[in-house]
């Protein structure tokens, strides 16, 4: 956990937000949905829903990626930004959308059983075959 305020935005800048308060280390998810959605693998830091303050959302769209969760992205530039389960009071935020330095570190890889065959996981980081983040 780190206590910090992050400024975030999508690639084109149409979606802008702040993350205020505690955020977790970054978890990288290698499930098939995250692979296809991001084009590689998706990773996120986690925070309480109240910690995410969206300041500009004209192009923010939500895709219901499963029965239990939805994913937020910019409908103009396509940046994959957010993930949230309907039953959870937290939100997952792509660290790549945050201004640097983020002071975050990647702590674990999940769903590695579904990882793509075009990259290797860096050694020394925790790995879990599951669970899904989840879709
Ligand atoms: Zn955008
Ligand atoms: Zn995933």
PDB file of C-alpha atoms and ligand atoms in Angstrom:
ATOM      1  CA  UNK A   1       0.000   0.000   0.000  1.00  0.00           C
ATOM      2  CA  UNK A   2       1.146   3.497  -0.655  1.00  0.00           C
ATOM      3  CA  UNK A   3      -0.540   6.734   0.248  1.00  0.00           C
ATOM      4  CA  UNK A   4      -0.321   9.030  -2.695  1.00  0.00           C
ATOM      5  CA  UNK A   5      -2.314  11.135  -5.063  1.00  0.00           C
ATOM      6  CA  UNK A   6      -2.053  10.158  -8.687  1.00  0.00           C
ATOM      7  CA  UNK A   7      -3.132  12.112 -11.721  1.00  0.00           C
ATOM      8  CA  UNK A   8      -4.242   9.871 -14.573  1.00  0.00           C
ATOM      9  CA  UNK A   9      -5.465  10.140 -18.128  1.00  0.00           C
ATOM     10  CA  UNK A  10      -5.991   8.135 -21.272  1.00  0.00           C
ATOM     11  CA  UNK A  11      -3.632   8.459 -24.225  1.00  0.00           C
ATOM     12  CA  UNK A  12      -5.624  11.214 -25.947  1.00  0.00           C
ATOM     13  CA  UNK A  13      -6.384  13.059 -22.708  1.00  0.00           C
ATOM     14  CA  UNK A  14     -10.165  13.086 -23.071  1.00  0.00           C
ATOM     15  CA  UNK A  15     -10.565  10.927 -19.943  1.00  0.00           C
ATOM     16  CA  UNK A  16      -8.880  12.427 -16.902  1.00  0.00           C
ATOM     17  CA  UNK A  17      -9.003  11.286 -13.307  1.00  0.00           C
ATOM     18  CA  UNK A  18      -7.335  11.371  -9.922  1.00  0.00           C
ATOM     19  CA  UNK A  19      -6.604   8.536  -7.568  1.00  0.00           C
ATOM     20  CA  UNK A  20      -6.604   9.839  -4.036  1.00  0.00           C
ATOM     21  CA  UNK A  21      -5.630   7.701  -1.082  1.00  0.00           C
ATOM     22  CA  UNK A  22      -4.287   4.224  -0.675  1.00  0.00           C
ATOM     23  CA  UNK A  23      -3.432   2.153  -3.697  1.00  0.00           C
ATOM     24  CA  UNK A  24      -2.034  -1.357  -3.786  1.00  0.00           C
ATOM     25  CA  UNK A  25       0.986  -2.709  -5.582  1.00  0.00           C
ATOM     26  CA  UNK A  26       0.386  -3.566  -9.206  1.00  0.00           C
ATOM     27  CA  UNK A  27      -1.048  -6.968 -10.089  1.00  0.00           C
ATOM     28  CA  UNK A  28      -0.634  -8.128 -13.676  1.00  0.00           C
ATOM     29  CA  UNK A  29      -3.395 -10.334 -15.051  1.00  0.00           C
ATOM     30  CA  UNK A  30      -2.682 -12.698 -17.897  1.00  0.00           C
ATOM     31  CA  UNK A  31      -6.197 -14.057 -18.407  1.00  0.00           C
ATOM     32  CA  UNK A  32      -7.463 -14.284 -21.948  1.00  0.00           C
ATOM     33  CA  UNK A  33      -9.847 -11.350 -21.533  1.00  0.00           C
ATOM     34  CA  UNK A  34      -7.080  -9.091 -20.226  1.00  0.00           C
ATOM     35  CA  UNK A  35      -4.807 -10.202 -23.042  1.00  0.00           C
ATOM     36  CA  UNK A  36      -7.343  -9.435 -25.718  1.00  0.00           C
ATOM     37  CA  UNK A  37      -8.563  -6.219 -24.097  1.00  0.00           C
ATOM     38  CA  UNK A  38      -5.087  -4.745 -23.675  1.00  0.00           C
ATOM     39  CA  UNK A  39      -3.377  -6.366 -26.617  1.00  0.00           C
ATOM     40  CA  UNK A  40      -0.688  -7.821 -24.339  1.00  0.00           C
ATOM     41  CA  UNK A  41      -1.478  -8.369 -20.664  1.00  0.00           C
ATOM     42  CA  UNK A  42      -3.331  -5.985 -18.410  1.00  0.00           C
ATOM     43  CA  UNK A  43      -2.133  -4.750 -15.052  1.00  0.00           C
ATOM     44  CA  UNK A  44      -3.707  -2.664 -12.346  1.00  0.00           C
ATOM     45  CA  UNK A  45      -3.329  -1.030  -8.992  1.00  0.00           C
ATOM     46  CA  UNK A  46      -6.367  -1.297  -6.735  1.00  0.00           C
ATOM     47  CA  UNK A  47      -8.118   1.335  -4.697  1.00  0.00           C
ATOM     48  CA  UNK A  48     -11.434   1.977  -3.043  1.00  0.00           C
ATOM     49  CA  UNK A  49     -14.128   3.241  -5.383  1.00  0.00           C
ATOM     50  CA  UNK A  50     -14.164   6.536  -3.528  1.00  0.00           C
ATOM     51  CA  UNK A  51     -10.479   6.968  -4.308  1.00  0.00           C
ATOM     52  CA  UNK A  52     -11.192   7.297  -8.024  1.00  0.00           C
ATOM     53  CA  UNK A  53     -12.338  10.784  -8.959  1.00  0.00           C
ATOM     54  CA  UNK A  54     -13.077  11.059 -12.667  1.00  0.00           C
ATOM     55  CA  UNK A  55     -12.653  14.652 -13.788  1.00  0.00           C
ATOM     56  CA  UNK A  56     -13.408  14.273 -17.501  1.00  0.00           C
ATOM     57  CA  UNK A  57     -15.495  11.384 -18.782  1.00  0.00           C
ATOM     58  CA  UNK A  58     -17.092  12.444 -22.078  1.00  0.00           C
ATOM     59  CA  UNK A  59     -15.442   9.532 -23.871  1.00  0.00           C
ATOM     60  CA  UNK A  60     -15.320   7.092 -20.952  1.00  0.00           C
ATOM     61  CA  UNK A  61     -17.254   3.950 -21.844  1.00  0.00           C
ATOM     62  CA  UNK A  62     -17.838   0.754 -19.892  1.00  0.00           C
ATOM     63  CA  UNK A  63     -17.805  -2.700 -21.408  1.00  0.00           C
ATOM     64  CA  UNK A  64     -19.542  -5.467 -19.427  1.00  0.00           C
ATOM     65  CA  UNK A  65     -16.834  -8.076 -19.905  1.00  0.00           C
ATOM     66  CA  UNK A  66     -18.626 -10.726 -17.868  1.00  0.00           C
ATOM     67  CA  UNK A  67     -21.667 -11.167 -15.657  1.00  0.00           C
ATOM     68  CA  UNK A  68     -19.700  -9.893 -12.670  1.00  0.00           C
ATOM     69  CA  UNK A  69     -17.523  -7.068 -13.931  1.00  0.00           C
ATOM     70  CA  UNK A  70     -17.116  -4.212 -16.356  1.00  0.00           C
ATOM     71  CA  UNK A  71     -14.132  -2.465 -17.906  1.00  0.00           C
ATOM     72  CA  UNK A  72     -13.695   1.232 -18.511  1.00  0.00           C
ATOM     73  CA  UNK A  73     -11.952   2.584 -21.576  1.00  0.00           C
ATOM     74  CA  UNK A  74     -11.685   5.698 -23.686  1.00  0.00           C
ATOM     75  CA  UNK A  75     -13.977   5.384 -26.687  1.00  0.00           C
ATOM     76  CA  UNK A  76     -11.868   7.886 -28.626  1.00  0.00           C
ATOM     77  CA  UNK A  77      -8.302   6.568 -28.251  1.00  0.00           C
ATOM     78  CA  UNK A  78      -9.050   3.076 -26.924  1.00  0.00           C
ATOM     79  CA  UNK A  79      -6.980   3.220 -23.747  1.00  0.00           C
ATOM     80  CA  UNK A  80      -7.908   0.429 -21.315  1.00  0.00           C
ATOM     81  CA  UNK A  81      -8.223   2.210 -17.983  1.00  0.00           C
ATOM     82  CA  UNK A  82     -10.455   0.640 -15.353  1.00  0.00           C
ATOM     83  CA  UNK A  83     -11.895  -2.631 -14.149  1.00  0.00           C
ATOM     84  CA  UNK A  84     -14.527  -3.064 -11.486  1.00  0.00           C
ATOM     85  CA  UNK A  85     -16.624  -5.907 -10.194  1.00  0.00           C
ATOM     86  CA  UNK A  86     -20.252  -5.107  -9.577  1.00  0.00           C
ATOM     87  CA  UNK A  87     -20.106  -6.636  -6.105  1.00  0.00           C
ATOM     88  CA  UNK A  88     -16.885  -5.010  -4.931  1.00  0.00           C
ATOM     89  CA  UNK A  89     -16.228  -1.621  -3.419  1.00  0.00           C
ATOM     90  CA  UNK A  90     -12.871  -1.260  -5.098  1.00  0.00           C
ATOM     91  CA  UNK A  91     -11.703  -0.348  -8.553  1.00  0.00           C
ATOM     92  CA  UNK A  92      -8.699  -1.462 -10.579  1.00  0.00           C
ATOM     93  CA  UNK A  93      -6.781   1.230 -12.426  1.00  0.00           C
ATOM     94  CA  UNK A  94      -4.169   0.802 -15.146  1.00  0.00           C
ATOM     95  CA  UNK A  95      -0.827   2.075 -13.822  1.00  0.00           C
ATOM     96  CA  UNK A  96       0.206   3.047 -17.321  1.00  0.00           C
ATOM     97  CA  UNK A  97      -2.427   5.790 -17.274  1.00  0.00           C
ATOM     98  CA  UNK A  98      -0.865   7.449 -14.233  1.00  0.00           C
ATOM     99  CA  UNK A  99       1.641  10.276 -14.274  1.00  0.00           C
ATOM    100  CA  UNK A 100       5.163   9.161 -13.494  1.00  0.00           C
ATOM    101  CA  UNK A 101       6.782   8.542 -11.122  1.00  0.00           C
ATOM    102  CA  UNK A 102       3.982   6.363  -9.766  1.00  0.00           C
ATOM    103  CA  UNK A 103       6.022   4.905  -6.871  1.00  0.00           C
ATOM    104  CA  UNK A 104       4.227   1.625  -7.542  1.00  0.00           C
ATOM    105  CA  UNK A 105       5.841  -1.758  -8.001  1.00  0.00           C
ATOM    106  CA  UNK A 106       4.529  -4.885  -9.655  1.00  0.00           C
ATOM    107  CA  UNK A 107       3.942  -7.438  -6.924  1.00  0.00           C
ATOM    108  CA  UNK A 108       2.377 -10.423  -8.631  1.00  0.00           C
ATOM    109  CA  UNK A 109       1.213 -12.037 -11.805  1.00  0.00           C
ATOM    110  CA  UNK A 110      -2.118 -13.847 -11.858  1.00  0.00           C
ATOM    111  CA  UNK A 111      -3.795 -16.171 -14.321  1.00  0.00           C
ATOM    112  CA  UNK A 112      -0.379 -17.100 -15.670  1.00  0.00           C
ATOM    113  CA  UNK A 113      -1.847 -20.377 -16.923  1.00  0.00           C
ATOM    114  CA  UNK A 114      -3.455 -18.254 -19.648  1.00  0.00           C
ATOM    115  CA  UNK A 115      -0.395 -16.117 -20.364  1.00  0.00           C
ATOM    116  CA  UNK A 116       0.554 -15.390 -23.938  1.00  0.00           C
ATOM    117  CA  UNK A 117       3.488 -17.216 -25.502  1.00  0.00           C
ATOM    118  CA  UNK A 118       5.148 -14.017 -26.735  1.00  0.00           C
ATOM    119  CA  UNK A 119       6.632 -12.789 -23.438  1.00  0.00           C
ATOM    120  CA  UNK A 120       8.433 -14.108 -20.380  1.00  0.00           C
ATOM    121  CA  UNK A 121       7.575 -13.104 -16.836  1.00  0.00           C
ATOM    122  CA  UNK A 122      10.360 -11.400 -14.992  1.00  0.00           C
ATOM    123  CA  UNK A 123      11.924 -13.645 -12.372  1.00  0.00           C
ATOM    124  CA  UNK A 124      11.342 -13.071  -8.686  1.00  0.00           C
ATOM    125  CA  UNK A 125       7.732 -11.953  -8.901  1.00  0.00           C
ATOM    126  CA  UNK A 126       4.899 -13.954  -7.362  1.00  0.00           C
ATOM    127  CA  UNK A 127       2.870 -15.987  -9.813  1.00  0.00           C
ATOM    128  CA  UNK A 128      -0.498 -17.594  -9.544  1.00  0.00           C
ATOM    129  CA  UNK A 129      -2.107 -19.859 -12.101  1.00  0.00           C
ATOM    130  CA  UNK A 130      -5.428 -18.252 -11.135  1.00  0.00           C
ATOM    131  CA  UNK A 131      -7.678 -16.668 -10.143  1.00  0.00           C
ATOM    132  CA  UNK A 132      -9.097 -14.545 -12.829  1.00  0.00           C
ATOM    133  CA  UNK A 133      -9.346 -10.839 -11.928  1.00  0.00           C
ATOM    134  CA  UNK A 134     -12.040 -11.830 -13.229  1.00  0.00           C
ATOM    135  CA  UNK A 135     -12.992 -11.153 -16.835  1.00  0.00           C
TER     136      UNK A 135
HETATM  137 ZN1  LIG B   1      -8.620   8.867 -24.890  1.00  0.00          ZN
HETATM  138 ZN1  LIG B   2      -7.600 -10.762 -16.374  1.00  0.00          ZN
END
